[in-house]
Amino acid sequence: GSNVFFGFYVEIMKWRKRYYGSWFIASMIMFLLSFIWHGVFLNDIDKVTYPLWLYYTLAAFVYFCIGFIVTVLATKVNFSSKKYANGGFLGGILGFFFYLVAFVLGISFTEGNELSHVAIDFMWQIIETGIGGLVAGYMYEVYKDMAKIIID
């Protein structure tokens, strides 16, 4: 009886490490990509009208939530046997919907919403969230392979 319980416990702990590690890394990558996009390439972060510490705190929280959703999708929905392919594809779709919500609600750094700027931001959000999903799926597979090496 105790061997069955211990084996089940080990499997749960391996899954948790894979999942939490993938979630954290994917969230950080998306946050950093957002910072690079808005802080370096577009340099529109200075248009934020409230303190930057508050913006970064809220952005980190939002990306942590997005990372959670992307990681769940990458690891639980199976279009492909490769988790990174699932994550990249589903992350891109998720980015599409997140941008639509932000656009409809008027959440933007820019004034006037020029069509070219909207299109570029739209594509970037799809790419950014797609990369987050790809990273989540890839890291999940890496942790899974590491667990096989260490445990087996």
mmCIF file of C-alpha atoms in Angstrom:
data_model
loop_
_atom_site.group_PDB
_atom_site.id
_atom_site.type_symbol
_atom_site.label_atom_id
_atom_site.label_comp_id
_atom_site.label_asym_id
_atom_site.label_seq_id
_atom_site.Cartn_x
_atom_site.Cartn_y
_atom_site.Cartn_z
ATOM 1 C CA GLY A 1 0.000 0.000 0.000
ATOM 2 C CA SER A 2 2.654 2.557 0.947
ATOM 3 C CA ASN A 3 4.696 1.888 -2.230
ATOM 4 C CA VAL A 4 1.674 2.744 -4.373
ATOM 5 C CA PHE A 5 1.079 5.941 -2.411
ATOM 6 C CA PHE A 6 4.770 6.903 -2.554
ATOM 7 C CA GLY A 7 4.893 6.250 -6.322
ATOM 8 C CA PHE A 8 1.792 8.397 -6.832
ATOM 9 C CA TYR A 9 3.284 11.140 -4.636
ATOM 10 C CA VAL A 10 6.538 11.110 -6.639
ATOM 11 C CA GLU A 11 4.598 11.440 -9.900
ATOM 12 C CA ILE A 12 2.572 14.390 -8.535
ATOM 13 C CA MET A 13 5.726 16.136 -7.305
ATOM 14 C CA LYS A 14 7.468 15.643 -10.675
ATOM 15 C CA TRP A 15 4.439 17.127 -12.454
ATOM 16 C CA ARG A 16 4.295 20.096 -10.060
ATOM 17 C CA LYS A 17 7.972 20.931 -10.576
ATOM 18 C CA ARG A 18 7.586 20.701 -14.355
ATOM 19 C CA TYR A 19 4.432 22.759 -14.322
ATOM 20 C CA TYR A 20 5.522 25.508 -11.917
ATOM 21 C CA GLY A 21 8.935 25.844 -13.522
ATOM 22 C CA SER A 22 7.387 26.116 -16.990
ATOM 23 C CA TRP A 23 4.814 28.642 -15.768
ATOM 24 C CA PHE A 24 7.410 30.863 -14.084
ATOM 25 C CA ILE A 25 9.860 30.841 -17.006
ATOM 26 C CA ALA A 26 7.140 31.474 -19.626
ATOM 27 C CA SER A 27 5.770 34.383 -17.545
ATOM 28 C CA MET A 28 9.216 35.935 -17.175
ATOM 29 C CA ILE A 29 9.994 35.584 -20.890
ATOM 30 C CA MET A 30 6.732 37.285 -21.889
ATOM 31 C CA PHE A 31 7.290 40.069 -19.332
ATOM 32 C CA LEU A 32 10.817 40.639 -20.663
ATOM 33 C CA LEU A 33 9.599 40.601 -24.273
ATOM 34 C CA SER A 34 6.979 43.199 -23.370
ATOM 35 C CA PHE A 35 9.594 45.338 -21.648
ATOM 36 C CA ILE A 36 11.913 45.114 -24.667
ATOM 37 C CA TRP A 37 9.052 45.925 -27.062
ATOM 38 C CA HIS A 38 7.603 48.875 -25.165
ATOM 39 C CA GLY A 39 10.723 50.075 -23.365
ATOM 40 C CA VAL A 40 13.345 49.706 -26.097
ATOM 41 C CA PHE A 41 11.869 49.352 -29.589
ATOM 42 C CA LEU A 42 8.767 51.534 -29.344
ATOM 43 C CA ASN A 43 9.990 53.543 -26.370
ATOM 44 C CA ASP A 44 6.372 54.317 -25.502
ATOM 45 C CA ILE A 45 6.620 53.278 -21.861
ATOM 46 C CA ASP A 46 7.095 56.955 -20.963
ATOM 47 C CA LYS A 47 3.447 57.551 -21.920
ATOM 48 C CA VAL A 48 2.270 55.669 -18.846
ATOM 49 C CA THR A 49 0.414 58.213 -16.713
ATOM 50 C CA TYR A 50 0.912 56.559 -13.319
ATOM 51 C CA PRO A 51 4.116 55.597 -11.447
ATOM 52 C CA LEU A 52 6.317 53.120 -13.313
ATOM 53 C CA TRP A 53 6.705 50.912 -10.231
ATOM 54 C CA LEU A 54 2.929 50.431 -10.269
ATOM 55 C CA TYR A 55 2.937 49.711 -14.012
ATOM 56 C CA TYR A 56 5.693 47.101 -13.679
ATOM 57 C CA THR A 57 4.009 45.503 -10.668
ATOM 58 C CA LEU A 58 0.682 45.234 -12.491
ATOM 59 C CA ALA A 59 2.369 44.073 -15.702
ATOM 60 C CA ALA A 60 4.239 41.351 -13.802
ATOM 61 C CA PHE A 61 0.948 40.190 -12.264
ATOM 62 C CA VAL A 62 -0.796 40.199 -15.655
ATOM 63 C CA TYR A 63 2.016 38.243 -17.304
ATOM 64 C CA PHE A 64 2.010 35.799 -14.413
ATOM 65 C CA CYS A 65 -1.705 35.201 -15.102
ATOM 66 C CA ILE A 66 -1.151 34.956 -18.861
ATOM 67 C CA GLY A 67 1.719 32.549 -18.183
ATOM 68 C CA PHE A 68 -0.622 30.379 -16.133
ATOM 69 C CA ILE A 69 -3.188 30.188 -18.934
ATOM 70 C CA VAL A 70 -0.537 29.552 -21.597
ATOM 71 C CA THR A 71 1.101 26.824 -19.502
ATOM 72 C CA VAL A 72 -2.215 25.069 -18.873
ATOM 73 C CA LEU A 73 -2.993 25.173 -22.592
ATOM 74 C CA ALA A 74 0.503 24.049 -23.608
ATOM 75 C CA THR A 75 0.522 21.098 -21.237
ATOM 76 C CA LYS A 76 -3.096 19.944 -21.289
ATOM 77 C CA VAL A 77 -4.351 20.493 -24.866
ATOM 78 C CA ASN A 78 -2.864 18.057 -27.356
ATOM 79 C CA PHE A 79 -2.829 19.056 -31.010
ATOM 80 C CA SER A 80 0.660 17.631 -31.336
ATOM 81 C CA SER A 81 2.810 15.218 -29.383
ATOM 82 C CA LYS A 82 5.233 18.111 -28.870
ATOM 83 C CA LYS A 83 4.168 20.378 -26.008
ATOM 84 C CA TYR A 84 6.122 23.327 -27.438
ATOM 85 C CA ALA A 85 4.147 23.144 -30.696
ATOM 86 C CA ASN A 86 0.888 23.099 -28.725
ATOM 87 C CA GLY A 87 2.085 26.012 -26.612
ATOM 88 C CA GLY A 88 3.278 28.139 -29.516
ATOM 89 C CA PHE A 89 0.080 27.677 -31.505
ATOM 90 C CA LEU A 90 -2.322 28.113 -28.591
ATOM 91 C CA GLY A 91 -0.261 30.990 -27.177
ATOM 92 C CA GLY A 92 -0.596 32.804 -30.504
ATOM 93 C CA ILE A 93 -4.357 32.308 -30.476
ATOM 94 C CA LEU A 94 -4.493 33.517 -26.869
ATOM 95 C CA GLY A 95 -2.432 36.601 -27.818
ATOM 96 C CA PHE A 96 -4.934 37.308 -30.600
ATOM 97 C CA PHE A 97 -7.819 37.331 -28.120
ATOM 98 C CA PHE A 98 -5.928 39.280 -25.448
ATOM 99 C CA TYR A 99 -5.126 42.014 -27.945
ATOM 100 C CA LEU A 100 -8.744 42.173 -29.109
ATOM 101 C CA VAL A 101 -9.913 42.645 -25.516
ATOM 102 C CA ALA A 102 -7.276 45.341 -24.866
ATOM 103 C CA PHE A 103 -8.168 47.078 -28.133
ATOM 104 C CA VAL A 104 -11.910 47.054 -27.462
ATOM 105 C CA LEU A 105 -11.342 48.378 -23.931
ATOM 106 C CA GLY A 106 -9.012 51.091 -25.257
ATOM 107 C CA ILE A 107 -5.938 49.898 -23.354
ATOM 108 C CA SER A 108 -3.000 51.286 -25.307
ATOM 109 C CA PHE A 109 0.094 53.440 -24.935
ATOM 110 C CA THR A 110 -0.598 55.315 -28.144
ATOM 111 C CA GLU A 111 -3.000 58.078 -28.997
ATOM 112 C CA GLY A 112 -5.196 57.938 -32.068
ATOM 113 C CA ASN A 113 -4.714 54.218 -32.810
ATOM 114 C CA GLU A 114 -3.230 54.565 -36.290
ATOM 115 C CA LEU A 115 -4.008 51.451 -38.310
ATOM 116 C CA SER A 116 -0.343 50.647 -38.955
ATOM 117 C CA HIS A 117 0.508 50.903 -35.253
ATOM 118 C CA VAL A 118 -2.506 48.788 -34.289
ATOM 119 C CA ALA A 119 -1.510 46.120 -36.823
ATOM 120 C CA ILE A 120 2.094 46.002 -35.595
ATOM 121 C CA ASP A 121 1.047 45.859 -31.930
ATOM 122 C CA PHE A 122 -1.517 43.191 -32.789
ATOM 123 C CA MET A 123 1.099 41.015 -34.496
ATOM 124 C CA TRP A 124 3.559 41.580 -31.665
ATOM 125 C CA GLN A 125 1.050 40.418 -29.044
ATOM 126 C CA ILE A 126 0.424 37.242 -31.032
ATOM 127 C CA ILE A 127 4.177 36.634 -31.355
ATOM 128 C CA GLU A 128 4.892 37.472 -27.695
ATOM 129 C CA THR A 129 2.214 35.180 -26.291
ATOM 130 C CA GLY A 130 3.075 32.515 -28.863
ATOM 131 C CA ILE A 131 6.697 32.584 -27.692
ATOM 132 C CA GLY A 132 5.458 32.341 -24.100
ATOM 133 C CA GLY A 133 3.447 29.234 -24.989
ATOM 134 C CA LEU A 134 6.356 27.761 -26.912
ATOM 135 C CA VAL A 135 8.655 28.310 -23.918
ATOM 136 C CA ALA A 136 6.084 26.833 -21.503
ATOM 137 C CA GLY A 137 5.703 23.695 -23.597
ATOM 138 C CA TYR A 138 9.423 23.369 -24.232
ATOM 139 C CA MET A 139 10.361 23.804 -20.568
ATOM 140 C CA TYR A 140 7.688 21.296 -19.565
ATOM 141 C CA GLU A 141 9.311 18.747 -21.888
ATOM 142 C CA VAL A 142 12.801 19.600 -20.621
ATOM 143 C CA TYR A 143 11.717 19.147 -16.995
ATOM 144 C CA LYS A 144 10.014 15.890 -17.938
ATOM 145 C CA ASP A 145 13.226 14.596 -19.547
ATOM 146 C CA MET A 146 15.260 15.753 -16.538
ATOM 147 C CA ALA A 147 12.890 13.886 -14.212
ATOM 148 C CA LYS A 148 13.406 10.688 -16.241
ATOM 149 C CA ILE A 149 17.167 11.020 -15.930
ATOM 150 C CA ILE A 150 17.147 11.828 -12.213
ATOM 151 C CA ILE A 151 14.374 9.485 -11.016
ATOM 152 C CA ASP A 152 14.758 6.512 -13.396
#
